[in-house]
Structure formats: C-alpha cells, structure tokens
Coordinates of N, CA and C in Angstrom, one line a residue:
Chain V
G1 N 1.1 -0.9 -0.2 CA 0.0 0.1 -0.1 C 0.8 1.2 -0.5
E2 N 0.2 2.3 -0.1 CA 0.8 3.8 -0.1 C 1.6 4.1 1.4
S3 N 2.3 4.5 1.9 CA 2.8 5.2 2.9 C 3.9 6.2 3.0
V4 N 3.9 6.8 3.7 CA 4.8 7.7 3.9 C 5.9 7.7 5.3
G5 N 6.8 7.4 4.5 CA 8.1 6.9 5.6 C 9.0 8.1 5.7
L6 N 10.2 7.8 6.9 CA 11.0 8.6 6.9 C 12.6 8.5 6.6
H7 N 13.7 9.1 6.3 CA 14.7 8.4 5.8 C 15.6 8.1 7.3
L8 N 15.7 8.8 8.1 CA 16.4 8.4 9.3 C 15.6 8.3 10.8
P9 N 15.7 7.1 11.2 CA 14.8 7.0 12.4 C 15.4 7.7 13.7
T10 N 16.3 8.2 13.6 CA 17.0 8.9 14.7 C 18.0 10.1 14.1
L11 N 17.9 11.4 14.7 CA 18.9 12.7 14.5 C 19.8 13.0 16.0
S12 N 20.7 12.7 15.9 CA 21.2 13.9 17.0 C 21.9 14.9 16.6
V13 N 21.8 16.1 17.6 CA 22.7 17.7 16.5 C 22.9 18.2 18.3
Q14 N 23.5 19.1 18.1 CA 24.0 20.2 19.4 C 22.7 21.4 19.2
E15 N 22.7 21.8 20.4 CA 21.9 22.5 20.9 C 22.5 23.6 20.0
G16 N 21.4 24.6 19.4 CA 22.1 25.6 18.4 C 22.4 25.5 17.1
D17 N 22.2 24.3 16.9 CA 22.7 23.8 15.3 C 21.1 23.8 14.9
N18 N 21.1 23.8 13.3 CA 19.9 23.7 12.3 C 19.8 21.9 12.4
S19 N 18.7 21.8 12.4 CA 18.0 20.4 12.3 C 17.2 20.5 11.0
I20 N 17.3 19.1 10.1 CA 16.9 19.1 9.2 C 15.9 17.5 9.1
I21 N 15.2 17.2 9.3 CA 14.2 15.6 9.2 C 13.8 15.6 7.8
N22 N 14.2 14.4 7.6 CA 13.1 14.3 5.8 C 12.3 13.1 5.5
C23 N 11.4 13.2 5.0 CA 10.6 12.4 5.0 C 10.4 12.1 3.1
A24 N 10.3 10.7 3.2 CA 9.4 10.7 1.2 C 8.3 10.1 1.4
Y25 N 7.3 10.4 0.5 CA 6.1 10.0 0.0 C 6.2 9.3 -0.8
S26 N 5.1 8.5 -1.4 CA 4.9 7.8 -2.4 C 3.5 8.0 -3.0
N27 N 2.7 8.7 -2.6 CA 1.2 9.2 -3.1 C 1.2 10.4 -3.8
S28 N 1.1 10.3 -4.8 CA 1.1 11.6 -5.8 C 0.1 12.4 -5.9
A29 N -1.0 11.4 -5.3 CA -2.3 12.2 -5.5 C -2.7 13.1 -3.8
S30 N -1.4 13.0 -2.8 CA -1.8 13.5 -1.9 C -1.7 15.1 -1.8
D31 N -2.4 15.9 -1.3 CA -2.3 17.2 -1.5 C -2.2 18.2 -0.1
Y32 N -1.7 17.5 1.0 CA -1.6 18.1 2.2 C -0.9 17.4 2.8
F33 N 0.2 17.6 3.6 CA 1.4 17.3 4.2 C 1.2 18.3 5.9
I34 N 1.5 17.4 6.7 CA 1.7 17.6 8.1 C 3.0 17.4 8.5
W35 N 3.7 18.2 9.2 CA 4.7 17.7 10.5 C 3.9 18.0 12.0
Y36 N 4.3 16.9 12.9 CA 4.0 16.4 14.3 C 5.2 16.5 15.1
K37 N 4.9 16.8 16.3 CA 5.9 16.5 17.1 C 5.2 15.7 18.4
Q38 N 6.2 14.5 19.0 CA 5.5 13.8 19.8 C 6.2 13.6 20.9
E39 N 6.2 14.3 22.3 CA 6.8 13.9 23.3 C 6.4 12.6 24.3
S40 N 7.3 12.7 24.8 CA 7.2 11.0 25.5 C 5.9 11.3 26.6
G41 N 4.7 10.1 26.1 CA 3.9 10.1 26.8 C 2.7 11.1 27.0
K42 N 3.1 11.9 25.7 CA 2.0 12.5 24.6 C 1.3 12.4 24.0
G43 N 0.0 13.3 23.0 CA -0.1 13.1 21.9 C 0.8 13.6 21.1
P44 N 0.5 13.6 19.8 CA 1.2 14.6 18.5 C 0.8 15.7 18.9
Q45 N 1.5 16.8 18.3 CA 1.3 17.8 18.3 C 2.1 18.7 17.4
F46 N 0.3 19.6 16.7 CA 0.8 20.0 15.1 C 1.8 21.4 15.2
I47 N 2.8 21.2 14.1 CA 4.1 22.1 14.2 C 3.9 22.8 13.0
I48 N 3.6 22.5 11.6 CA 3.2 23.2 10.5 C 2.8 22.3 9.6
D49 N 2.2 22.9 8.4 CA 1.1 22.2 7.4 C 1.4 23.0 6.5
I50 N 1.8 22.1 4.8 CA 1.8 23.0 3.7 C 1.0 21.9 2.8
R51 N 0.5 23.0 1.5 CA -0.4 22.1 1.1 C 0.6 21.8 -0.7
S52 N 0.3 21.5 -1.3 CA 0.6 20.8 -2.7 C 1.2 21.8 -3.7
N53 N 0.6 23.0 -3.6 CA 0.7 24.4 -4.2 C 1.4 24.8 -3.9
M54 N 2.4 24.8 -2.7 CA 3.6 25.3 -2.2 C 4.3 24.4 -2.2
D55 N 5.7 25.4 -2.2 CA 7.1 24.7 -2.3 C 7.7 24.7 -0.5
K56 N 7.2 25.3 -0.5 CA 8.3 26.3 1.3 C 7.0 27.2 2.0
R57 N 6.8 26.5 3.4 CA 6.6 27.5 4.5 C 7.5 27.6 5.5
Q58 N 6.9 28.6 6.2 CA 7.8 29.1 7.6 C 7.2 29.3 8.8
G59 N 7.6 29.2 9.7 CA 6.5 29.1 10.7 C 7.8 29.9 11.9
Q60 N 7.4 29.9 12.9 CA 8.1 30.4 13.9 C 9.9 29.0 14.5
R61 N 10.9 29.5 13.8 CA 11.7 28.9 13.5 C 11.7 27.1 12.8
V62 N 10.4 27.1 12.1 CA 10.6 26.0 11.5 C 10.0 26.1 10.2
T63 N 10.4 25.7 9.5 CA 10.5 25.7 7.6 C 10.1 24.4 6.7
V64 N 9.3 23.9 6.3 CA 8.8 23.2 5.6 C 9.1 23.2 4.3
L65 N 9.6 22.0 3.5 CA 10.1 21.7 2.1 C 9.2 21.2 1.3
L66 N 8.8 21.6 0.6 CA 7.9 20.3 -0.5 C 8.6 20.0 -2.0
N67 N 9.2 18.6 -1.7 CA 9.3 18.8 -3.8 C 8.7 17.7 -4.0
K68 N 7.7 18.0 -4.6 CA 7.0 17.2 -5.4 C 7.0 16.4 -6.7
T69 N 8.5 16.9 -7.4 CA 8.9 15.8 -8.3 C 9.6 14.9 -7.7
V70 N 10.1 14.7 -6.7 CA 11.0 13.6 -5.9 C 10.3 13.1 -4.6
K71 N 9.1 13.7 -4.8 CA 8.2 13.3 -3.3 C 8.7 13.3 -2.2
H72 N 9.2 14.2 -1.8 CA 9.9 14.4 -1.0 C 10.1 15.8 0.3
L73 N 9.7 15.7 1.0 CA 8.9 16.5 2.5 C 10.2 17.1 3.7
S74 N 10.4 17.8 4.2 CA 11.2 18.5 5.0 C 11.1 18.9 6.0
L75 N 11.6 18.9 7.1 CA 11.5 19.9 8.1 C 12.5 20.2 8.8
Q76 N 12.5 21.8 8.3 CA 14.2 22.2 9.0 C 13.8 23.2 10.4
I77 N 14.3 22.9 11.6 CA 14.3 23.9 12.7 C 15.6 24.5 12.4
A78 N 15.5 25.8 13.0 CA 16.7 26.5 13.4 C 16.9 27.0 14.8
A79 N 18.1 26.8 15.0 CA 19.0 27.1 16.2 C 17.6 26.2 17.4
T80 N 18.4 24.9 17.2 CA 17.6 23.7 18.0 C 17.7 23.7 19.1
Q81 N 16.9 23.4 20.1 CA 17.1 23.9 21.6 C 16.4 22.6 22.1
P82 N 17.2 21.9 23.4 CA 16.9 21.1 24.0 C 15.2 20.5 24.3
G83 N 14.5 21.6 24.1 CA 12.9 21.3 24.6 C 12.4 20.9 23.1
D84 N 13.1 21.1 22.2 CA 12.6 20.2 20.5 C 13.2 18.9 20.6
S85 N 13.8 18.3 21.6 CA 14.1 17.0 21.7 C 12.5 15.9 21.5
A86 N 12.1 15.2 20.9 CA 10.9 14.2 20.7 C 11.0 13.7 19.2
V87 N 9.9 12.9 19.0 CA 10.0 12.0 17.9 C 9.0 12.9 16.6
Y88 N 9.4 13.4 15.7 CA 8.9 13.9 14.6 C 8.2 12.7 13.2
F89 N 6.8 13.3 13.4 CA 6.2 12.6 12.5 C 5.6 13.2 10.8
C90 N 5.9 12.9 9.8 CA 5.6 13.6 8.5 C 4.0 12.9 8.2
A91 N 3.0 13.5 8.1 CA 1.6 12.8 7.4 C 1.2 13.5 6.3
E92 N 0.7 12.3 5.3 CA 0.1 13.1 4.0 C -1.4 12.7 4.3
N93 N -2.2 13.5 3.2 CA -3.6 13.5 3.2 C -4.1 13.4 1.7
K94 N -4.5 12.9 1.4 CA -5.5 12.9 0.2 C -6.8 13.1 0.3
A95 N -7.5 14.2 -0.1 CA -9.0 14.7 -0.5 C -9.4 13.8 0.2
G96 N -10.4 14.0 1.4 CA -11.3 13.4 1.6 C -11.4 11.9 2.9
T97 N -10.0 12.0 3.0 CA -9.4 10.7 3.8 C -8.5 11.0 5.1
A98 N -8.5 10.2 5.8 CA -7.8 10.4 6.9 C -6.0 10.6 6.4
L99 N -5.5 11.0 7.6 CA -4.0 11.5 7.5 C -3.1 10.0 7.8
I100 N -2.3 9.8 6.8 CA -1.4 8.8 6.9 C -0.1 9.0 7.5
F101 N 0.6 8.6 8.3 CA 1.7 8.8 9.3 C 2.7 7.8 9.0
G102 N 4.1 8.5 9.0 CA 5.4 7.8 8.8 C 5.8 7.1 10.2
K103 N 6.6 6.4 10.4 CA 7.3 5.5 11.5 C 7.8 6.9 12.1
G104 N 8.4 8.2 11.9 CA 8.9 9.1 13.1 C 10.3 9.4 13.1
T105 N 11.0 10.2 13.4 CA 12.3 10.6 14.1 C 12.3 11.0 14.8
T106 N 13.3 10.5 15.5 CA 13.6 10.4 17.0 C 14.8 11.8 16.8
L107 N 14.6 12.7 17.5 CA 15.4 14.2 17.3 C 15.6 14.8 18.8
S108 N 17.4 14.1 19.0 CA 18.0 14.6 20.3 C 18.9 15.3 20.3
V109 N 18.8 16.6 21.1 CA 19.0 17.9 21.0 C 20.3 18.0 22.8
S110 N 21.6 17.8 22.5 CA 22.4 18.0 23.4 C 22.7 19.3 23.8
S111 N 23.2 19.4 25.1 CA 23.6 20.8 25.3 C 25.1 21.3 25.3
Chain L
G1 N -13.4 20.9 28.7 CA -11.8 21.9 28.9 C -11.9 22.0 27.0
A2 N -10.6 22.5 27.0 CA -10.3 23.1 25.8 C -9.3 22.2 24.4
G3 N -9.0 21.0 25.2 CA -8.3 20.1 24.5 C -9.1 18.1 24.3
V4 N -8.8 17.9 23.2 CA -9.1 16.1 23.5 C -8.7 15.4 24.7
S5 N -9.7 15.0 24.8 CA -9.8 14.2 26.3 C -9.9 12.9 26.3
Q6 N -9.3 11.9 26.6 CA -9.3 10.4 26.5 C -9.2 9.8 27.8
S7 N -10.2 8.7 28.0 CA -9.9 7.8 29.2 C -10.1 6.8 28.6
P8 N -10.0 5.7 29.6 CA -8.9 6.0 30.8 C -7.7 6.3 30.3
S9 N -6.6 7.5 30.8 CA -5.3 7.1 30.4 C -4.6 5.6 30.8
N10 N -4.5 5.1 31.1 CA -4.4 3.6 31.3 C -5.4 2.5 31.9
K11 N -4.6 1.4 30.8 CA -6.1 0.0 31.0 C -5.3 -1.1 30.9
V12 N -5.2 -1.7 31.8 CA -4.6 -3.6 31.5 C -6.0 -4.0 31.8
T13 N -5.8 -5.3 30.8 CA -7.0 -5.8 30.8 C -6.4 -7.6 30.6
E14 N -7.6 -8.8 30.8 CA -7.3 -10.0 30.5 C -6.9 -9.8 29.5
K15 N -6.6 -11.3 28.6 CA -6.5 -11.4 27.4 C -8.0 -12.0 27.1
G16 N -8.9 -11.8 26.3 CA -10.2 -12.2 26.0 C -11.2 -11.3 26.4
K17 N -10.8 -10.3 27.4 CA -11.6 -9.3 28.0 C -12.1 -8.2 27.3
D18 N -13.8 -7.8 27.2 CA -13.8 -6.4 25.7 C -13.5 -5.4 26.9
V19 N -12.7 -4.1 26.3 CA -12.5 -3.1 26.8 C -13.6 -1.9 25.9
E20 N -13.7 -0.8 26.6 CA -14.2 0.6 25.8 C -12.8 1.5 26.5
L21 N -12.5 2.3 25.2 CA -12.1 3.4 25.2 C -12.8 4.6 24.9
R22 N -12.6 5.9 25.2 CA -13.5 7.3 25.4 C -13.2 8.0 25.0
C23 N -13.4 9.4 24.3 CA -12.9 9.9 23.6 C -13.9 11.3 23.8
D24 N -13.5 12.7 23.9 CA -14.3 13.8 24.1 C -13.4 14.7 23.5
P25 N -14.1 15.0 21.5 CA -13.3 15.8 21.2 C -13.5 17.2 21.7
I26 N -12.8 18.4 20.8 CA -12.8 19.6 21.0 C -14.4 19.8 21.3
S27 N -15.4 20.7 21.6 CA -16.3 20.9 21.3 C -16.8 21.9 19.8
G28 N -17.8 21.4 19.0 CA -17.6 21.9 17.8 C -16.5 21.1 16.7
H29 N -15.9 20.6 16.7 CA -15.0 19.5 15.9 C -16.0 18.8 15.4
T30 N -16.1 18.9 14.2 CA -17.0 17.8 13.2 C -16.6 16.8 12.8
A31 N -15.2 17.0 13.0 CA -14.6 15.0 12.4 C -13.4 14.9 13.9
L32 N -13.5 13.8 13.6 CA -12.9 12.8 15.0 C -12.2 11.4 14.4
Y33 N -11.1 11.2 14.9 CA -9.9 9.8 14.3 C -9.9 9.1 15.4
W34 N -9.6 8.0 15.0 CA -9.0 6.9 16.0 C -7.3 6.4 15.1
Y35 N -6.1 6.8 15.9 CA -5.7 5.9 15.9 C -4.7 5.0 16.9
R36 N -4.0 4.2 16.3 CA -3.1 3.0 17.0 C -1.7 3.0 17.2
Q37 N -0.9 3.2 17.9 CA 0.2 3.7 17.7 C 1.2 2.6 18.7
S38 N 1.1 1.4 18.5 CA 2.5 0.7 18.9 C 4.1 1.0 19.4
L39 N 4.2 0.7 20.4 CA 5.9 1.2 20.9 C 6.5 1.0 19.4
G40 N 7.1 2.5 19.6 CA 8.0 2.9 19.2 C 7.7 3.0 17.5
Q41 N 6.5 2.9 17.0 CA 6.0 2.9 16.0 C 5.7 4.2 15.4
G42 N 4.8 4.2 14.3 CA 4.1 5.4 14.1 C 2.5 5.1 14.0
L43 N 1.6 6.2 13.6 CA 0.5 6.3 14.2 C -0.4 5.2 13.0
E44 N -1.3 4.1 13.5 CA -2.3 3.3 12.3 C -3.4 3.7 12.4
F45 N -4.1 4.1 11.5 CA -5.4 4.6 11.0 C -6.3 3.5 11.5
L46 N -7.4 4.0 12.2 CA -8.4 2.8 12.6 C -9.8 3.1 11.7
I47 N -9.9 4.5 12.2 CA -11.6 4.7 12.0 C -11.7 6.4 11.7
Y48 N -12.6 6.8 11.2 CA -12.7 8.4 10.8 C -14.1 8.3 10.7
F49 N -14.9 9.7 11.8 CA -15.8 10.0 11.8 C -16.1 11.5 11.3
Q50 N -16.9 12.0 10.1 CA -17.0 13.1 9.6 C -18.5 13.8 9.6
G51 N -18.8 14.3 10.2 CA -20.5 14.6 10.6 C -21.5 13.6 11.1
N52 N -22.3 13.5 10.0 CA -23.3 12.5 10.4 C -23.4 11.4 9.1
S53 N -21.7 12.0 8.3 CA -21.3 10.8 7.0 C -21.4 9.3 7.6
A54 N -21.1 8.8 7.0 CA -20.9 7.2 7.0 C -19.4 7.1 7.6
P55 N -19.3 6.3 8.6 CA -17.8 6.6 9.1 C -16.7 5.8 7.7
D56 N -15.8 6.0 7.8 CA -14.6 5.3 7.2 C -14.0 4.7 8.3
K57 N -14.6 2.9 8.2 CA -14.0 2.2 8.7 C -12.3 1.6 8.4
S58 N -11.9 1.6 7.3 CA -11.4 0.9 6.6 C -9.9 0.9 6.8
G59 N -9.8 1.4 8.2 CA -8.5 1.1 9.1 C -8.6 -0.1 10.1
L60 N -9.6 -0.6 10.7 CA -10.0 -1.5 11.6 C -9.6 -2.6 11.1
P61 N -8.8 -3.2 11.9 CA -7.8 -4.2 11.7 C -9.0 -6.0 11.8
S62 N -9.7 -5.4 12.6 CA -10.5 -7.0 12.9 C -12.0 -6.2 12.9
D63 N -12.9 -7.2 12.9 CA -13.9 -7.3 13.4 C -14.3 -7.4 14.8
R64 N -13.3 -7.8 15.9 CA -13.0 -7.4 17.0 C -13.4 -5.7 17.4
F65 N -12.9 -4.9 16.4 CA -12.6 -3.4 16.7 C -13.7 -2.8 16.0
S66 N -14.5 -2.1 17.0 CA -15.7 -1.4 16.7 C -15.4 0.2 17.1
A67 N -16.3 1.2 16.8 CA -16.8 2.4 17.6 C -17.4 3.3 17.0
E68 N -18.3 4.0 17.9 CA -19.1 4.6 17.4 C -18.7 6.1 18.0
R69 N -20.4 7.1 17.5 CA -19.6 8.3 18.0 C -21.4 9.0 18.5
T70 N -21.9 9.1 19.3 CA -22.8 9.5 19.6 C -23.0 11.4 20.0
G71 N -24.2 11.4 18.9 CA -24.5 13.0 19.2 C -23.5 13.4 18.3
G72 N -22.9 13.0 17.8 CA -22.0 14.1 16.6 C -20.9 14.5 17.9
S73 N -20.9 13.6 18.9 CA -19.1 14.5 19.7 C -18.8 13.4 20.5
V74 N -19.0 12.4 21.7 CA -18.5 11.5 22.4 C -18.1 10.2 21.5
S75 N -16.9 9.6 21.4 CA -16.9 8.3 20.8 C -16.4 7.4 21.8
T76 N -16.7 6.1 21.8 CA -16.3 5.1 22.0 C -15.3 4.0 21.0
L77 N -14.4 3.5 21.5 CA -13.6 2.3 20.3 C -13.6 1.1 21.3
T78 N -14.4 0.2 20.6 CA -14.4 -0.9 22.0 C -13.7 -2.2 20.8
I79 N -13.1 -2.7 21.9 CA -12.1 -3.7 21.2 C -13.1 -5.1 22.2
Q80 N -13.2 -6.1 21.5 CA -13.5 -7.5 22.2 C -12.5 -8.3 21.8
R81 N -12.9 -9.3 22.8 CA -12.1 -10.4 23.1 C -10.6 -10.1 23.0
T82 N -10.1 -9.2 23.7 CA -8.9 -8.6 23.5 C -7.5 -9.8 23.2
Q83 N -6.6 -9.4 22.6 CA -5.4 -10.3 22.1 C -4.3 -9.5 22.9
Q84 N -3.0 -10.2 22.7 CA -1.8 -9.4 23.1 C -1.4 -8.1 22.5
E85 N -1.5 -8.8 21.1 CA -1.2 -7.6 20.0 C -2.3 -6.3 19.6
D86 N -3.0 -6.6 20.7 CA -3.6 -5.3 20.9 C -3.0 -4.2 21.7
S87 N -2.2 -4.5 22.3 CA -1.6 -3.8 23.3 C -0.8 -2.5 22.6
A88 N -1.4 -1.2 23.1 CA -0.7 -0.3 22.3 C -1.3 1.2 23.2
V89 N -1.2 2.4 22.6 CA -1.5 3.6 22.8 C -2.7 4.1 21.9
Y90 N -3.6 4.1 22.0 CA -4.9 4.6 21.4 C -5.1 5.6 21.3
L91 N -5.2 6.4 20.1 CA -5.1 8.1 20.2 C -6.0 8.3 19.3
C92 N -7.0 9.1 19.8 CA -8.0 10.3 19.1 C -7.8 11.4 19.3
A93 N -8.2 12.2 18.1 CA -7.9 13.1 17.2 C -9.1 13.9 17.1
S94 N -9.2 14.9 16.9 CA -10.3 15.6 16.5 C -10.3 17.0 15.4
S95 N -10.6 17.4 14.5 CA -10.6 19.0 13.7 C -12.0 19.5 13.4
S96 N -11.5 20.7 13.2 CA -12.9 21.4 12.4 C -13.4 21.4 11.7
Q97 N -12.5 21.3 10.3 CA -12.2 21.3 8.8 C -12.4 19.8 8.3
G98 N -12.5 19.1 9.1 CA -11.7 17.4 8.0 C -10.7 17.1 7.9
A99 N -10.6 16.3 7.1 CA -9.4 15.8 7.0 C -8.2 16.5 6.7
D100 N -8.6 17.6 6.1 CA -7.6 18.2 5.0 C -6.8 19.2 6.4
Y101 N -7.7 19.3 7.3 CA -6.7 20.0 7.9 C -6.3 19.5 9.4
G102 N -5.0 20.0 10.0 CA -4.4 19.9 11.0 C -5.4 19.0 12.2
Y103 N -5.0 18.1 13.0 CA -5.6 17.5 14.2 C -5.3 18.1 15.4
T104 N -5.9 17.8 16.4 CA -5.6 18.3 17.5 C -5.8 16.8 18.3
F105 N -4.8 16.1 18.7 CA -4.7 15.2 19.4 C -4.7 14.9 20.7
G106 N -5.6 13.6 21.1 CA -5.9 14.0 22.7 C -4.0 13.1 23.3
S107 N -4.5 12.7 24.5 CA -2.5 12.2 24.9 C -3.0 10.9 24.7
G108 N -4.1 10.3 24.7 CA -3.9 8.7 24.5 C -4.2 7.9 25.5
T109 N -5.1 6.3 25.4 CA -5.0 5.5 26.3 C -3.9 4.3 26.0
R110 N -3.4 4.3 27.0 CA -2.2 2.9 26.9 C -3.0 1.3 27.2
L111 N -3.4 1.0 26.6 CA -3.6 -0.2 26.5 C -3.2 -1.6 26.8
T112 N -2.9 -2.2 27.7 CA -2.3 -3.4 27.8 C -2.7 -4.8 28.3
V113 N -2.5 -6.1 27.6 CA -3.4 -7.0 27.4 C -2.6 -7.8 28.0
V114 N -3.2 -8.6 29.1 CA -2.0 -9.5 29.9 C -2.6 -11.0 29.7

C-alpha cells in the first residue's frame, strides 16, 4: 500500500545547530502534508503544514519544504533547543481521507 | 476542557476481555479520528467520523474492533475479546475542517493486554 516514510529513525544534534528531518512520500495524489511533534507520554502536536500548491512554508523557527518532483518533504528547525527533543512524524493526506503517518524520527538535542 | 480528552489514560486487561476507550473531542469539531500507536511505531489509522456521514472504517484491523460516535460528539472505541497484539496506545484526534486540516490529538489510552 501507499505510505509515508522517513529517511532516518534518529537524529542527534548539538544545541544551537539547525536540524533537518526528511520524509519521502509515495502517493502523488496527496495534496496536504503535516509535521507533528510527539513528546514522551503525549499525543502528537501540530507543528506546521503545507499544501501541494506550495513548495515552502515558514513558521516560528521551523520551515517545511515540499519537492513534488521527487516526493520529498523536509522539516528544518533553526537553532535547535533541548526542548525540541521529541519524535517527529510527517503525515500526508488526499482529499476526503484520514492522514497517513510515517514511522517517525527521534530528534535528540544535546547541550 | 479546551483539548481532546481520552479516558482511561491507562488500561490493563486480561486476554479475552472486552474494553471500551472513550474520547471527548473539542467542542464543535465535526471530525473525529482514532489511531493506534504500537511501541516505537508510527500512527496506524483505525476509523474516521465526519459529521453525520457514514464513518470510514477502512483501518479497523479486525471485526473485534468497533467504534461509535454519539450525538456527533463523544466517541467510544470497543475492542472485543482482546489479544496481546492489541496492546498499544490508542489516540483520538478531532478537527474542525475535516481531513484536510491539522488534527488536535488527545494524550491517548495505553492499553496493555496480559
């Protein structure tokens, strides 16, 4: 079946570095993509989303990039902080259906 | 409350027993979703309710799983004759615009089948 996956299960960075988390998706019909952050013992928390008619969207310290040609999604976190340590999931959606989630990347930030 | 509320937060049950998990979505949210998250894994879609439409049950793993949503608000996920492989965190989410917008998740119910 179609699924959303991530390139790396874990990513370790130093505080203050920029982090890039990658995701590959397989369904060219998907038109909506979201990044979620999940801390231990909590439900996923919305970070940022992007529609397929865009290739870049910026939030506070986060940027999502969408490359539809190669079906690639990335999340960039600027000046990573210890509080950013969590599991990050990308998710995709095609109209009228529920979000499909990838397996997640665990981001560890050391001081 | 302002968020999605799930109860119980933890449930331990014996193999073969039935369990009910409850979700209170954000007031006014028309869409409600159930996902399952096994240890160290991503979120597996189970079922999706949108307004008064028939639910999308395509993710339910077996006929032991069912869910209902009463009055367009509270939802209950029922697992009959639980098995050890049902052990997971069951997450509920709601949204105000349907599947095309970001969801707000609850903290989940951790189910352990012994």
